[in-house]
XYZ file of C-alpha atoms in Angstrom:
124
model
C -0.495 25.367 26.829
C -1.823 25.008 23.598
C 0.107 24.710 20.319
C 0.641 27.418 17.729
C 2.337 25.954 14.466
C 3.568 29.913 14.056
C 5.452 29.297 17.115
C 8.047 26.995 15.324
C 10.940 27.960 13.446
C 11.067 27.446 9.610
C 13.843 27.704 6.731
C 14.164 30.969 4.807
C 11.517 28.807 2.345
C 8.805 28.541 5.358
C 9.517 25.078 5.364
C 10.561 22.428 8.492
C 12.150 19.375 8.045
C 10.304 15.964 9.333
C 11.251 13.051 10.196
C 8.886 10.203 10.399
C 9.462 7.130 12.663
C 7.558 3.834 13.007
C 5.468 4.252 16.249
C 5.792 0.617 17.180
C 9.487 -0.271 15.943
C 11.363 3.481 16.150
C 12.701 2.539 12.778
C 12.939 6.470 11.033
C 10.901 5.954 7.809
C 11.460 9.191 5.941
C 12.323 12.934 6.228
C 10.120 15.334 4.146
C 9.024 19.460 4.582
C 6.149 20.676 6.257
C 5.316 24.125 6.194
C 2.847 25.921 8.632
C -0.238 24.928 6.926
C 0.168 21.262 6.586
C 1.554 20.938 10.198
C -2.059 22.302 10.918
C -3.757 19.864 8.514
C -1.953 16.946 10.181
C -2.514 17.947 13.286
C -6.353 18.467 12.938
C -6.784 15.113 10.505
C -4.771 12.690 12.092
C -3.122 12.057 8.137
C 0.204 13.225 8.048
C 0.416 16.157 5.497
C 3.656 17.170 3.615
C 4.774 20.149 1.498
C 6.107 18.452 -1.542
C 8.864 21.011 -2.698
C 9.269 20.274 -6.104
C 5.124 19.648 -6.819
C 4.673 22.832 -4.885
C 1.699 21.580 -3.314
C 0.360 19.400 -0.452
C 1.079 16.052 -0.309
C -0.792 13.597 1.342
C 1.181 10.828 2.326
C -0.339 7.870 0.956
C -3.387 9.482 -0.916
C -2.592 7.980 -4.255
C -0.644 5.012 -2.887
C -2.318 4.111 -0.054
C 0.773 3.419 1.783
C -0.455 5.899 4.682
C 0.657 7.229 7.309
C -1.341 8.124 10.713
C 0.130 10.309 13.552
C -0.061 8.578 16.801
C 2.542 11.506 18.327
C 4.159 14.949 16.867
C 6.798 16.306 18.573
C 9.524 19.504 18.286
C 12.934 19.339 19.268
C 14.408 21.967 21.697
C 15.272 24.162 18.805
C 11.590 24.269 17.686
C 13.680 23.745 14.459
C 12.736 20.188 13.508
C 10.184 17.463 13.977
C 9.659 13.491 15.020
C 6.607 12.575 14.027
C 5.390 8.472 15.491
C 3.550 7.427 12.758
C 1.518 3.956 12.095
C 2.731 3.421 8.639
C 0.589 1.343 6.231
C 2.773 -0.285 3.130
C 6.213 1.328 2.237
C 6.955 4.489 3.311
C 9.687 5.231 0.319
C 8.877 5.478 -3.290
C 11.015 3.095 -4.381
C 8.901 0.188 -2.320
C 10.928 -0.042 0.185
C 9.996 0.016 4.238
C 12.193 3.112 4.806
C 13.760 5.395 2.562
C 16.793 5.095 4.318
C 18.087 1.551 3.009
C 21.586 3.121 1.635
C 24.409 2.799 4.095
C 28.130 3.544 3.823
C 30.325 0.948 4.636
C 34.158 0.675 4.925
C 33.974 3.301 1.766
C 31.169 1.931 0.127
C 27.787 2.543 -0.522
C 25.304 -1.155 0.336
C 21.863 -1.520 -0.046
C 20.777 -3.115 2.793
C 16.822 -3.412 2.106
C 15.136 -4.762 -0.717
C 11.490 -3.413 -2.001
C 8.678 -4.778 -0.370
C 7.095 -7.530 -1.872
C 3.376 -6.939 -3.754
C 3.256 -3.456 -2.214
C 2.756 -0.364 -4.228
C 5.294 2.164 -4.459
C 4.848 5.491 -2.127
């Protein structure tokens, strides 16, 4: 059966939320928007292509930073509502240098940083 990005089911914005995950480690990376256009751009490049919300544009992940990422696997949940996309991920994948954009976590109350920025790499 082949795969029809129309066929998924978007926000009242045309958007989809994404989560990307390390293909090797499963350690989720990041969660940005797609919309119908660059699902079909990542899909047919291999680069995994965002819709950057507040830039209202495209955004290349890694195109100015070179901390890309390449789809190795792009899946929908049952919902068709949301994706996992298995990414190799070259450098940080969070704009503040670190691995994974989710390096905040609540702990009896209190919000901990539990990852520092990665050494000599260039911010996301």
């Amino acid at each position: 059966m082949s795969f029809d990005p129309a066929t998924l089911t978007y926000n009242d914005a045309g958007l989809i939320p994404a989560i990307a995950q390390d293909a090797q480690s499963g350690e989720v990376l990041m969660m940005a928007w797609m919309n119908a256009e660059s699902v079909a751009k990542t899909l047919e490049t291999g680069q995994v292509t965002y819709w950057s919300r507040s830039r209202q544009e495209f955004w290349v992940k890694g195109a100015t930073s070179g901390n890309t990422q390449t789809l190795v696997d792009f899946r929908v949940d049952c919902d068709r509502d949301c994706l996992l996309l298995e990414v190799d991920q070259a450098g940080p994948a969070c704009h503040t240098g670190r691995r994974t954009c989710f390096y905040t976590a609540v702990r009896n109350g209190e919000e901990v940083e539990i990852e520092m920025p990665m050494a000599d790499q260039p911010s996301a």
